Amino acid sequence: MDEFADRDVDVDQPSRRNFLKGSTAAIGGGIVGVAGLATAAQAQQANNLPPNVPEWMTYPGDDTAHNPYGLPSPYEEHVVRKVLGTPKTYSAASSRTPLQDLDGIITPNGLHYERHHGGIPEIDPAQHRLMIFGLVDRPLVFTMDDLKRFPSVSRIHMMECSGNQSFTATGRNTAQELMGLVSCAEWTGVALKTVLEECGVQSNARWVVAEGADAAAMTRSIPLEKCLDDVILAYSQNGERIRPEQGYPLRIFVPGYEGNMSVKWLRSLQVREEPIYSREETSKYTDLLPDGHSRQFSFMMEAKSIITYPSGGQQLSAQGYHEISGLAWSGYGKIERVEVSVDGGETWQEAQLQDPVLPICLTRFRLPWAWEGEPVTIMSRAIDETGYVQPTLEALLDARGRNSVYHNHAIQPWAIAANGEVSNANA
Amino acid sequence: MRMRDGLLSAAIVLASTAAALADYGIGTPATPEEIAGWNISIGRDGDNLPAGSGDTVAGAEVFEQRCSACHGESGEGGIGDRLVGGQGTLSDERPIKTVGSYWPYATTLFDYIRRAMPLDSPQSLSADEVYAVSAYILMLNGIVDEGTVLDADSLPAIEMPNRDGFVLDDRPDVGQ
């Protein structure tokens, strides 16, 4: 993340609460009781409630396939990706997934987070090529049709931006604003190992340099060992061809590593003895420590979690039963356990994990909870299969200072006020 | 690919089996011309730097015309990153990360400018122009003198102030 893609802003997020308030009249939902809304419109909407026959049952609906590519209900139009503030350059910026509005573990393709360094190119797949060269016996050029002839693999993985969760930004309140640079999809393609073996990797090779066909010619060096393990040359995302924002027609997908390593619009792989020391792995995506040194090649995204309900910007509608729900993930593998505290971190309870629990994948957790109407602070912490426990922000700041920029995977606390309003407890 | 010596004979058997299975015959040989056209990556030792040269005087002109609108008249930053100053601030409360204070290798400057700059027209500068504007940015940072000419030999020889400022990832550091 560049500074301008991750800067402090005060954002007016269309929250669940605002949506419900704003659309009470429109949907005639269960929140009638907001005083002073006894309008003609509301009276009309009441005609759709029991015991009356809803108006939309009284004539045929839209024709089949009137949207050949389906769209969400217009009542969900607030559930969109969001760019924070006003970036200096929209071609080099990021947009965030509305985590608080989604269920399950799969991110719809139109809501997968974005981070671009030179805009979104429009690429004709018939004119796209992948060239593999460098320390290989057979440098080869592949068409998209060539790549689809190889044996395919398909796996569900999360991807997270290294800059997901600022160490210093203020004015962020929702899960989307605070931690929306993580998404999850089923990625289909060919194992990079298969294609590298077709080229014949030479014995002194140690790194593979991936380059994108965007205006930034985005470049990252990936350890060869990782490339021969679980890296995918992906052409599909959740069953359909990868979206332009995700690298159409081809991206390299590097599970568990910071998102920018999964270079989009992939056009070349150079097999080398050394990394290329590109701008993106020297001046950016390096983590400055208090002593003035910087961590380099800090690829792995460590265990992390966030409660998405109740979360910042939402409103508890009533005392009593609520299901706390959230997401956990780790670049190291499977989530072993998620613990939730409803007393500001004093005590922790084990949450239930939704099946399937997959490696390097968003994992949905749930905890039944009764809210007594008192102000509380709730939070979650993830424990992955290596035994790693997600740390507090204080512990991270103690170890890394405030200028690391990347790799903040701290516990996110939410404050619930007596009136049911939920907000960022770190604010 | 990297096998321990003791496992070598077993590895050869496995490798030949894998080779038979992996021989899909998919793809077209890449010609040297095709590779040369697409290989724009420059290593930290300067490998693959093109012919050509440029000095700080020519670089000032390139900077004025193609860079200053975003990076400021003197590289102080604007829409684009700040490029100049900040040396000695990396352990401060508010560190200033620039080409001069943070970038470990001068060769990366050539690599990045050529591939990605200017933002509105990447890969439009000639090799001479990239050498020249690299020299100018390094001069603004006090790393080379005015009049310095950079080429494939002199650029990799430049010692950047933060060359030794990077450490390998030693996480996990917190949370175990």
Coordinates of C-alpha atoms in Angstrom, one line a residue:
Chain A
M1 CA 0.0 0.0 0.0
D2 CA 1.3 3.4 -0.9
E3 CA 0.6 6.1 1.6
F4 CA -2.0 7.5 -0.6
A5 CA -3.8 4.2 -0.9
D6 CA -4.0 3.9 2.8
R7 CA -4.4 7.4 4.2
D8 CA -6.3 8.8 7.1
V9 CA -9.8 9.9 6.2
D10 CA -13.1 10.4 7.7
V11 CA -15.6 8.3 5.8
D12 CA -19.3 8.5 5.8
Q13 CA -20.0 4.8 5.5
P14 CA -23.5 3.7 4.6
S15 CA -23.9 1.5 7.7
R16 CA -26.3 -1.3 8.4
R17 CA -28.1 1.1 10.8
N18 CA -28.4 3.9 8.3
F19 CA -29.5 1.5 5.6
L20 CA -32.2 0.1 7.9
K21 CA -33.3 3.6 9.0
G22 CA -33.3 4.9 5.4
S23 CA -35.2 2.0 4.0
T24 CA -37.7 1.3 6.7
A25 CA -40.4 2.9 4.6
A26 CA -39.2 1.2 1.5
I27 CA -39.2 -2.4 2.8
G28 CA -41.7 -2.1 5.6
G29 CA -39.3 -4.2 7.6
G30 CA -39.3 -5.0 11.3
I31 CA -38.0 -1.7 12.5
V32 CA -41.3 0.2 12.3
G33 CA -41.4 2.1 15.5
V34 CA -39.0 4.8 14.6
A35 CA -41.0 7.8 15.7
G36 CA -42.5 10.3 13.2
L37 CA -42.4 8.1 10.1
A38 CA -46.2 7.7 9.8
T39 CA -46.1 8.9 6.2
A40 CA -48.3 8.2 3.3
A41 CA -45.5 6.0 1.9
Q42 CA -45.4 4.0 5.1
A43 CA -49.1 3.5 5.1
Q44 CA -48.9 2.3 1.5
Q45 CA -46.1 -0.1 2.4
A46 CA -48.2 -1.5 5.2
N47 CA -50.5 -2.8 2.5
N48 CA -47.9 -5.4 1.7
L49 CA -47.8 -6.8 5.3
P50 CA -50.0 -9.5 6.7
P51 CA -52.9 -9.9 6.4
N52 CA -52.8 -8.1 3.1
V53 CA -51.6 -9.6 -0.2
P54 CA -48.2 -8.0 -1.2
E55 CA -48.4 -5.9 -4.2
W56 CA -45.6 -7.8 -6.0
M57 CA -47.9 -10.9 -6.0
T58 CA -50.5 -9.2 -8.1
Y59 CA -48.7 -9.1 -11.5
P60 CA -46.0 -11.1 -13.2
G61 CA -42.4 -10.1 -12.4
D62 CA -39.5 -9.4 -14.8
D63 CA -38.9 -11.8 -17.7
T64 CA -36.5 -14.6 -17.3
A65 CA -32.9 -13.4 -18.0
H66 CA -33.9 -9.8 -18.2
N67 CA -30.4 -9.3 -16.7
P68 CA -28.3 -11.9 -18.7
Y69 CA -25.6 -11.3 -16.1
G70 CA -27.5 -11.2 -12.9
L71 CA -27.4 -8.3 -10.4
P72 CA -28.1 -8.0 -6.7
S73 CA -31.4 -6.7 -5.5
P74 CA -31.6 -2.9 -5.8
Y75 CA -32.2 -3.0 -2.0
E76 CA -28.6 -4.1 -1.7
E77 CA -27.1 -1.3 -3.6
H78 CA -25.2 -0.1 -0.6
V79 CA -23.1 -3.3 -0.5
V80 CA -20.3 -2.2 -2.7
R81 CA -16.5 -1.8 -2.6
K82 CA -15.3 1.4 -1.2
V83 CA -12.3 3.6 -1.8
L84 CA -11.3 5.6 1.4
G85 CA -11.1 9.3 1.0
T86 CA -9.8 10.9 -2.2
P87 CA -6.6 9.1 -3.4
K88 CA -4.1 11.3 -5.2
T89 CA -4.2 8.9 -8.1
Y90 CA -7.1 6.5 -8.6
S91 CA -5.0 4.3 -10.9
A92 CA -2.8 3.5 -8.0
A93 CA -5.2 3.0 -5.1
S94 CA -7.2 0.3 -3.3
S95 CA -10.9 -0.5 -2.7
R96 CA -12.3 -2.5 0.2
T97 CA -14.7 -5.4 0.6
P98 CA -17.8 -4.7 2.7
L99 CA -17.0 -7.5 5.2
Q100 CA -19.8 -6.4 7.5
D101 CA -22.5 -7.0 4.9
L102 CA -21.4 -10.5 3.8
D103 CA -22.1 -14.0 5.1
G104 CA -20.2 -17.3 4.7
I105 CA -16.6 -17.3 3.5
I106 CA -16.8 -16.6 -0.3
T107 CA -16.4 -13.0 -1.5
P108 CA -18.6 -12.3 -4.5
N109 CA -16.4 -11.4 -7.5
G110 CA -17.7 -7.9 -7.8
L111 CA -16.8 -7.2 -4.1
H112 CA -13.3 -8.7 -4.1
Y113 CA -10.9 -6.0 -2.8
E114 CA -8.7 -4.2 -5.3
R115 CA -5.2 -2.8 -5.2
H116 CA -3.8 -1.5 -8.4
H117 CA -0.5 0.2 -9.2
G118 CA -1.1 1.4 -12.7
G119 CA -4.8 1.1 -13.3
I120 CA -6.9 -1.8 -14.7
P121 CA -5.8 -2.7 -18.2
E122 CA -8.3 -4.0 -20.7
I123 CA -6.6 -7.1 -22.2
D124 CA -7.8 -9.1 -25.2
P125 CA -7.0 -12.7 -24.1
A126 CA -6.3 -13.7 -27.7
Q127 CA -3.4 -11.2 -27.7
H128 CA -2.1 -12.0 -24.2
R129 CA 1.0 -14.2 -23.7
L130 CA 2.9 -15.6 -20.8
M131 CA 6.6 -15.9 -21.4
I132 CA 8.8 -18.0 -19.1
F133 CA 12.5 -17.4 -19.5
G134 CA 15.7 -17.1 -17.5
L135 CA 17.2 -20.2 -15.8
V136 CA 15.2 -22.7 -17.7
D137 CA 16.1 -25.3 -20.3
R138 CA 13.3 -24.3 -22.6
P139 CA 12.1 -20.7 -22.6
L140 CA 8.5 -20.9 -23.7
V141 CA 5.6 -18.6 -24.7
F142 CA 2.1 -19.7 -23.8
T143 CA -1.3 -18.5 -25.1
M144 CA -4.3 -18.6 -22.8
D145 CA -5.5 -21.6 -24.7
D146 CA -2.2 -23.3 -24.1
L147 CA -2.5 -22.7 -20.3
K148 CA -6.0 -24.1 -20.2
R149 CA -4.7 -27.4 -21.8
F150 CA -2.6 -28.2 -18.8
P151 CA -4.1 -30.2 -15.9
S152 CA -6.2 -27.7 -13.8
V153 CA -6.3 -27.2 -10.1
S154 CA -8.9 -25.4 -8.0
R155 CA -8.6 -24.2 -4.5
I156 CA -10.5 -21.8 -2.2
H157 CA -8.1 -19.2 -0.7
M158 CA -8.2 -15.9 1.0
M159 CA -6.0 -13.0 -0.2
E160 CA -5.0 -10.1 2.0
C161 CA -3.2 -6.9 1.2
S162 CA -0.1 -6.3 3.3
G163 CA -1.5 -2.9 4.3
N164 CA -4.8 -4.3 5.6
Q165 CA -5.3 -2.4 8.8
S166 CA -3.3 0.7 9.3
F167 CA -1.1 1.2 12.4
T168 CA -1.9 4.9 12.5
A169 CA -5.0 5.8 10.5
T170 CA -7.9 7.5 12.3
G171 CA -11.5 8.1 11.4
R172 CA -12.2 4.5 10.4
N173 CA -15.2 2.8 12.0
T174 CA -16.5 -0.1 9.9
A175 CA -15.1 -3.5 9.3
Q176 CA -14.8 -2.5 5.6
E177 CA -12.9 0.7 6.4
L178 CA -10.6 -1.0 9.0
M179 CA -10.0 -4.4 7.5
G180 CA -11.6 -4.6 4.0
L181 CA -8.5 -5.5 2.1
V182 CA -9.1 -9.2 2.5
S183 CA -11.3 -11.4 0.3
C184 CA -11.7 -15.1 -0.5
A185 CA -12.5 -16.9 -3.7
E186 CA -12.1 -20.3 -5.5
W187 CA -9.2 -19.9 -7.8
T188 CA -8.8 -22.2 -10.8
G189 CA -5.9 -22.5 -13.1
V190 CA -2.8 -24.6 -13.6
A191 CA -0.2 -25.3 -10.9
L192 CA 2.8 -23.2 -11.6
K193 CA 5.0 -26.3 -10.8
T194 CA 3.4 -28.0 -13.8
V195 CA 4.3 -25.2 -16.2
L196 CA 7.8 -24.7 -14.7
E197 CA 8.6 -28.4 -15.2
E198 CA 7.5 -28.0 -18.8
C199 CA 10.2 -25.4 -19.1
G200 CA 12.9 -27.3 -17.1
V201 CA 14.1 -25.3 -14.2
Q202 CA 17.9 -25.2 -13.9
S203 CA 19.7 -26.3 -10.7
N204 CA 21.0 -22.8 -9.7
A205 CA 17.5 -21.2 -9.9
R206 CA 16.1 -19.8 -6.6
W207 CA 13.6 -17.1 -7.5
V208 CA 10.8 -16.5 -10.0
V209 CA 10.2 -12.8 -10.9
A210 CA 6.5 -12.3 -11.9
E211 CA 5.7 -9.2 -14.1
G212 CA 2.2 -7.9 -14.9
A213 CA 1.0 -6.4 -18.2
D214 CA -0.3 -3.3 -16.5
A215 CA 1.0 0.2 -16.8
A216 CA 3.1 -0.3 -13.7
A217 CA 4.6 -3.6 -15.1
M218 CA 4.1 -4.7 -11.5
T219 CA 7.1 -6.9 -10.5
R220 CA 7.6 -9.2 -7.6
S221 CA 10.2 -11.9 -6.8
I222 CA 8.8 -15.1 -5.4
P223 CA 10.9 -17.9 -3.9
L224 CA 11.2 -20.9 -6.3
E225 CA 10.4 -23.2 -3.4
K226 CA 7.0 -21.6 -3.0
C227 CA 6.4 -21.6 -6.8
L228 CA 7.0 -25.4 -6.8
D229 CA 4.7 -25.8 -3.8
D230 CA 1.2 -24.3 -4.0
V231 CA 1.3 -21.4 -6.5
I232 CA -1.5 -21.3 -9.1
L233 CA -1.5 -19.6 -12.5
A234 CA -5.2 -18.6 -12.2
Y235 CA -7.6 -17.9 -15.0
S236 CA -10.8 -18.3 -13.1
Q237 CA -12.3 -16.9 -9.9
N238 CA -15.4 -18.4 -8.3
G239 CA -16.1 -20.3 -11.5
E240 CA -16.0 -17.5 -14.0
R241 CA -13.0 -16.0 -15.8
I242 CA -11.1 -13.7 -13.5
R243 CA -12.5 -10.2 -13.3
P244 CA -10.4 -7.4 -15.0
E245 CA -9.8 -6.0 -11.5
Q246 CA -8.3 -9.3 -10.5
G247 CA -6.0 -9.7 -13.4
Y248 CA -8.0 -10.8 -16.5
P249 CA -7.0 -13.0 -18.2
L250 CA -4.2 -14.4 -16.0
R251 CA -2.8 -13.8 -12.5
I252 CA -0.3 -15.6 -10.4
F253 CA -1.9 -16.6 -7.1
V254 CA 0.5 -17.0 -4.2
P255 CA -1.4 -18.5 -1.3
G256 CA -0.8 -17.0 2.1
Y257 CA 1.6 -14.3 0.9
E258 CA 0.8 -10.6 0.9
G259 CA -1.7 -9.8 -1.9
N260 CA 0.6 -7.8 -4.2
M261 CA 2.8 -10.9 -4.8
S262 CA -0.2 -12.4 -6.7
V263 CA 0.8 -10.3 -9.7
K264 CA -2.2 -9.6 -12.0
W265 CA -2.3 -9.5 -15.8
L266 CA 0.7 -11.9 -15.6
R267 CA 2.8 -11.6 -18.8
S268 CA 6.2 -13.0 -17.8
L269 CA 8.1 -15.2 -15.3
Q270 CA 11.8 -14.8 -15.2
V271 CA 13.6 -17.6 -13.3
R272 CA 16.6 -16.2 -11.5
E273 CA 19.3 -16.9 -8.9
E274 CA 18.6 -13.7 -7.1
P275 CA 15.4 -11.6 -6.5
I276 CA 15.1 -8.6 -8.8
Y277 CA 15.0 -6.1 -5.9
S278 CA 12.2 -4.2 -7.6
R279 CA 10.8 -0.9 -6.3
E280 CA 7.9 -2.9 -4.8
E281 CA 10.3 -5.1 -2.7
T282 CA 12.7 -2.3 -1.7
S283 CA 11.0 1.1 -1.4
K284 CA 7.5 -0.3 -0.9
Y285 CA 6.3 -3.4 0.9
T286 CA 9.2 -3.3 3.3
D287 CA 8.5 -2.9 7.0
L288 CA 10.4 -0.1 8.8
L289 CA 11.3 -1.0 12.3
P290 CA 12.1 1.4 15.2
D291 CA 15.9 1.0 14.8
G292 CA 15.7 2.3 11.2
H293 CA 16.2 -1.1 9.6
S294 CA 13.4 -2.6 7.5
R295 CA 12.1 -6.1 7.1
Q296 CA 12.4 -7.2 3.5
F297 CA 10.6 -10.1 1.7
S298 CA 8.1 -10.2 4.5
F299 CA 5.7 -12.3 2.5
M300 CA 3.5 -14.2 5.0
M301 CA 0.2 -12.9 6.3
E302 CA -0.1 -14.0 9.9
A303 CA -3.2 -15.3 11.8
K304 CA -5.9 -12.7 12.0
S305 CA -9.6 -12.3 12.7
I306 CA -12.4 -9.8 12.9
I307 CA -16.0 -9.8 14.2
T308 CA -18.3 -8.7 11.4
Y309 CA -21.5 -8.7 13.5
P310 CA -21.8 -6.7 15.6
S311 CA -19.2 -4.4 14.1
G312 CA -18.5 -0.7 13.7
G313 CA -21.3 1.4 12.3
Q314 CA -23.9 -1.2 13.1
Q315 CA -26.6 -0.9 15.7
L316 CA -28.0 -3.6 18.0
S317 CA -31.7 -3.4 17.6
A318 CA -32.7 -4.9 20.9
Q319 CA -31.3 -6.5 24.1
G320 CA -31.2 -10.3 24.2
Y321 CA -30.0 -12.8 21.8
H322 CA -27.5 -11.9 19.1
E323 CA -25.2 -14.2 17.2
I324 CA -21.6 -12.9 17.1
S325 CA -20.1 -13.8 13.8
G326 CA -16.8 -13.1 12.1
L327 CA -14.0 -14.2 9.9
A328 CA -10.5 -15.7 10.7
W329 CA -7.6 -16.6 8.5
S330 CA -3.9 -17.4 8.4
G331 CA -1.3 -17.5 5.7
Y332 CA 0.3 -20.4 7.5
G333 CA -2.6 -22.8 7.0
K334 CA -5.9 -23.7 8.8
I335 CA -7.5 -21.9 11.6
E336 CA -7.4 -24.1 14.6
R337 CA -9.5 -22.1 17.0
V338 CA -11.1 -18.6 17.4
E339 CA -11.7 -17.1 20.8
V340 CA -14.1 -14.3 21.5
S341 CA -14.2 -12.0 24.4
V342 CA -17.3 -10.0 25.4
D343 CA -15.7 -8.3 28.4
G344 CA -12.9 -6.3 26.8
G345 CA -10.4 -9.1 26.7
E346 CA -10.7 -10.3 30.4
T347 CA -12.1 -13.7 29.5
W348 CA -12.3 -15.7 26.3
Q349 CA -14.8 -18.2 24.9
E350 CA -14.2 -20.6 22.0
A351 CA -16.4 -19.9 19.0
Q352 CA -17.9 -22.4 16.7
L353 CA -16.1 -22.8 13.3
Q354 CA -18.2 -23.2 10.2
D355 CA -17.3 -26.2 8.0
P356 CA -15.3 -26.5 5.9
V357 CA -12.2 -25.2 7.6
L358 CA -9.7 -24.9 4.8
P359 CA -6.0 -23.9 4.8
I360 CA -5.2 -20.3 3.9
C361 CA -8.9 -19.5 3.7
L362 CA -11.5 -17.3 5.4
T363 CA -13.0 -19.3 8.2
R364 CA -16.4 -18.2 9.5
F365 CA -16.9 -18.3 13.3
R366 CA -20.0 -17.9 15.4
L367 CA -20.8 -17.4 19.1
P368 CA -24.3 -17.2 20.6
W369 CA -24.5 -14.2 22.9
A370 CA -27.1 -12.4 25.0
W371 CA -26.6 -8.7 25.3
E372 CA -27.9 -7.3 28.6
G373 CA -27.9 -3.7 27.4
E374 CA -24.7 -2.7 29.1
P375 CA -21.8 -1.0 27.4
V376 CA -19.3 -3.8 26.4
T377 CA -16.2 -4.3 24.3
I378 CA -16.1 -7.4 22.2
M379 CA -13.2 -8.8 20.2
S380 CA -11.9 -12.0 18.6
R381 CA -8.5 -13.6 18.3
A382 CA -7.5 -16.3 15.9
I383 CA -5.2 -19.3 16.6
D384 CA -3.9 -21.1 13.6
E385 CA -2.7 -24.7 13.1
T386 CA 0.9 -23.7 14.0
G387 CA -0.3 -22.6 17.4
Y388 CA 0.2 -18.9 16.6
V389 CA -2.1 -16.6 18.6
Q390 CA -3.2 -13.3 17.0
P391 CA -1.7 -10.5 19.1
T392 CA -3.0 -7.2 20.5
L393 CA -2.2 -3.9 18.9
E394 CA -0.2 -2.9 21.9
A395 CA 2.0 -6.0 21.6
L396 CA 2.6 -5.3 17.9
L397 CA 3.4 -1.6 18.4
D398 CA 5.8 -2.5 21.2
A399 CA 7.7 -4.9 18.8
R400 CA 7.4 -3.0 15.6
G401 CA 6.8 0.7 16.3
R402 CA 4.3 2.8 14.5
N403 CA 6.1 3.1 11.1
S404 CA 6.0 -0.5 9.8
V405 CA 3.0 0.5 7.5
Y406 CA 2.4 -3.2 6.6
H407 CA 1.5 -6.4 8.4
N408 CA -0.7 -5.1 11.2
H409 CA -2.7 -8.2 12.2
A410 CA -3.8 -7.0 15.6
I411 CA -7.0 -7.9 17.4
Q412 CA -9.8 -5.5 16.5
P413 CA -12.0 -4.5 19.4
W414 CA -15.6 -3.1 19.0
A415 CA -17.3 -0.9 21.6
I416 CA -21.0 -1.4 22.1
A417 CA -22.7 1.5 23.8
A418 CA -25.7 1.3 26.0
N419 CA -27.9 2.5 23.1
G420 CA -26.6 -0.4 21.0
E421 CA -24.3 1.6 18.7
V422 CA -21.2 -0.3 17.7
S423 CA -17.9 1.5 17.0
N424 CA -14.2 1.0 16.7
A425 CA -12.8 0.7 20.2
N426 CA -9.4 1.7 19.1
A427 CA -10.6 5.1 17.8
Chain B
M1 CA 14.9 -29.2 -7.5
R2 CA 17.4 -28.8 -4.8
M3 CA 18.1 -32.3 -3.6
R4 CA 20.3 -33.5 -0.8
D5 CA 23.3 -35.5 -2.1
G6 CA 22.3 -38.7 -0.2
L7 CA 19.0 -38.7 -2.0
L8 CA 20.5 -38.0 -5.4
S9 CA 20.0 -41.4 -7.0
A10 CA 16.4 -41.7 -5.8
A11 CA 15.8 -38.2 -7.0
I12 CA 17.0 -39.0 -10.5
V13 CA 14.5 -41.9 -10.7
L14 CA 11.7 -39.7 -9.5
A15 CA 12.7 -36.8 -11.7
S16 CA 12.7 -39.0 -14.9
T17 CA 9.2 -40.3 -14.0
A18 CA 8.0 -36.8 -13.4
A19 CA 9.6 -35.6 -16.6
A20 CA 7.7 -38.3 -18.6
L21 CA 4.5 -37.2 -17.0
A22 CA 5.2 -33.5 -17.3
D23 CA 6.2 -33.6 -20.9
Y24 CA 3.0 -32.0 -22.3
G25 CA 4.6 -30.4 -25.3
I26 CA 2.5 -27.3 -24.7
G27 CA 3.9 -23.8 -25.5
T28 CA 6.1 -22.3 -28.2
P29 CA 9.8 -21.7 -27.8
A30 CA 10.5 -18.1 -26.9
T31 CA 13.0 -16.6 -29.3
P32 CA 16.0 -14.4 -28.0
E33 CA 14.3 -11.4 -29.7
E34 CA 11.0 -12.0 -27.9
I35 CA 12.8 -12.4 -24.6
A36 CA 14.9 -9.3 -25.2
G37 CA 11.8 -7.2 -26.0
W38 CA 10.0 -8.2 -22.8
N39 CA 12.9 -8.6 -20.3
I40 CA 13.0 -5.1 -18.8
S41 CA 14.1 -6.2 -15.3
I42 CA 17.4 -4.9 -14.0
G43 CA 19.1 -6.8 -11.2
R44 CA 20.8 -4.9 -8.3
D45 CA 24.2 -5.6 -9.9
G46 CA 23.0 -3.9 -13.1
D47 CA 22.5 -7.0 -15.2
N48 CA 20.4 -6.3 -18.3
L49 CA 21.0 -2.5 -18.2
P50 CA 20.8 -1.3 -21.8
A51 CA 23.3 0.7 -23.8
G52 CA 23.1 4.4 -23.6
S53 CA 23.9 7.2 -21.1
G54 CA 22.7 10.4 -19.6
D55 CA 23.9 13.1 -17.3
T56 CA 22.4 15.3 -14.7
V57 CA 22.0 18.3 -17.0
A58 CA 19.9 16.4 -19.5
G59 CA 18.2 14.8 -16.6
A60 CA 17.1 18.1 -15.2
E61 CA 15.3 18.8 -18.5
V62 CA 13.6 15.4 -18.5
F63 CA 12.6 15.9 -14.9
E64 CA 11.1 19.3 -15.6
Q65 CA 9.1 18.1 -18.6
R66 CA 8.0 14.6 -17.4
C67 CA 8.3 14.3 -13.7
S68 CA 8.0 17.6 -11.8
A69 CA 4.2 18.0 -12.3
C70 CA 3.7 15.1 -9.9
H71 CA 6.9 14.9 -7.9
G72 CA 7.5 18.7 -7.5
E73 CA 10.0 21.1 -8.9
S74 CA 12.8 19.7 -6.8
G75 CA 11.4 16.2 -6.1
E76 CA 9.7 17.4 -2.9
G77 CA 6.6 15.4 -3.8
G78 CA 3.0 16.2 -4.7
I79 CA 0.6 13.8 -6.4
G80 CA 3.6 11.5 -6.7
D81 CA 6.0 10.4 -3.9
R82 CA 8.6 12.6 -2.4
L83 CA 11.9 11.7 -4.0
V84 CA 14.5 13.8 -2.2
G85 CA 15.8 14.3 1.3
G86 CA 15.1 12.4 4.6
Q87 CA 18.6 10.9 5.0
G88 CA 19.1 10.0 8.6
T89 CA 15.4 10.1 9.5
L90 CA 14.6 6.4 9.3
S91 CA 14.6 5.8 13.1
D92 CA 12.8 9.1 13.8
E93 CA 9.2 9.3 15.0
R94 CA 8.3 10.6 11.5
P95 CA 10.7 9.0 9.1
I96 CA 11.0 10.4 5.5
K97 CA 11.4 7.6 3.0
T98 CA 12.7 8.8 -0.4
V99 CA 15.0 7.6 -3.1
G100 CA 17.9 9.2 -1.2
S101 CA 17.0 8.0 2.3
Y102 CA 15.5 4.6 1.7
W103 CA 16.2 3.0 -1.7
P104 CA 19.0 0.5 -1.3
Y105 CA 20.1 0.1 -5.0
A106 CA 20.5 2.8 -7.7
T107 CA 19.8 0.2 -10.4
T108 CA 16.2 -0.1 -9.1
L109 CA 15.7 3.6 -10.0
F110 CA 16.4 2.8 -13.6
D111 CA 14.3 -0.3 -13.5
Y112 CA 11.3 1.4 -12.0
I113 CA 11.4 4.7 -14.0
R114 CA 11.6 2.8 -17.3
R115 CA 8.8 0.3 -16.5
A116 CA 6.3 2.5 -14.7
M117 CA 7.1 6.2 -15.2
P118 CA 5.8 8.7 -16.0
L119 CA 2.5 7.5 -14.7
D120 CA 0.5 8.7 -17.7
S121 CA 2.9 7.3 -20.2
P122 CA 5.1 4.4 -19.0
Q123 CA 7.8 2.9 -21.1
S124 CA 7.9 6.1 -23.2
L125 CA 11.4 7.4 -22.1
S126 CA 14.5 6.4 -24.0
A127 CA 17.3 4.6 -22.2
D128 CA 19.3 7.9 -22.4
E129 CA 16.5 9.8 -20.8
V130 CA 16.1 7.2 -18.0
Y131 CA 19.9 7.3 -17.3
A132 CA 19.8 11.1 -17.3
V133 CA 16.8 11.5 -15.0
S134 CA 18.2 8.8 -12.7
A135 CA 21.4 10.9 -12.5
Y136 CA 19.4 14.1 -11.8
I137 CA 17.3 12.5 -8.9
L138 CA 20.5 11.1 -7.4
M139 CA 22.1 14.6 -7.7
L140 CA 19.1 16.2 -5.9
N141 CA 19.8 13.7 -3.1
G142 CA 23.5 14.6 -2.9
I143 CA 24.5 11.1 -4.0
V144 CA 26.2 12.1 -7.3
D145 CA 27.7 15.4 -8.3
E146 CA 26.3 17.8 -11.0
G147 CA 27.5 16.7 -14.4
T148 CA 27.7 13.0 -13.5
V149 CA 27.1 10.7 -16.5
L150 CA 25.4 7.4 -15.8
D151 CA 25.5 4.3 -17.9
A152 CA 25.4 0.5 -17.6
D153 CA 28.8 0.6 -15.8
S154 CA 28.6 3.6 -13.6
L155 CA 25.0 3.2 -12.3
P156 CA 25.5 -0.1 -10.5
A157 CA 28.7 1.3 -8.9
I158 CA 26.8 3.9 -6.9
E159 CA 26.5 3.1 -3.2
M160 CA 23.1 4.2 -1.9
P161 CA 23.0 5.5 1.7
N162 CA 20.5 2.8 2.9
R163 CA 22.1 -0.1 1.1
D164 CA 22.6 -2.0 4.3
G165 CA 19.3 -0.9 5.8
F166 CA 17.3 -4.1 5.1
V167 CA 17.0 -7.3 7.1
L168 CA 15.3 -10.6 6.1
D169 CA 11.9 -11.3 7.6
D170 CA 12.4 -12.6 11.1
R171 CA 8.8 -13.0 12.0
P172 CA 7.0 -14.3 14.0
D173 CA 8.1 -11.7 16.4
V174 CA 4.9 -11.3 18.3
G175 CA 2.0 -13.6 19.2
Q176 CA 3.6 -17.0 19.8

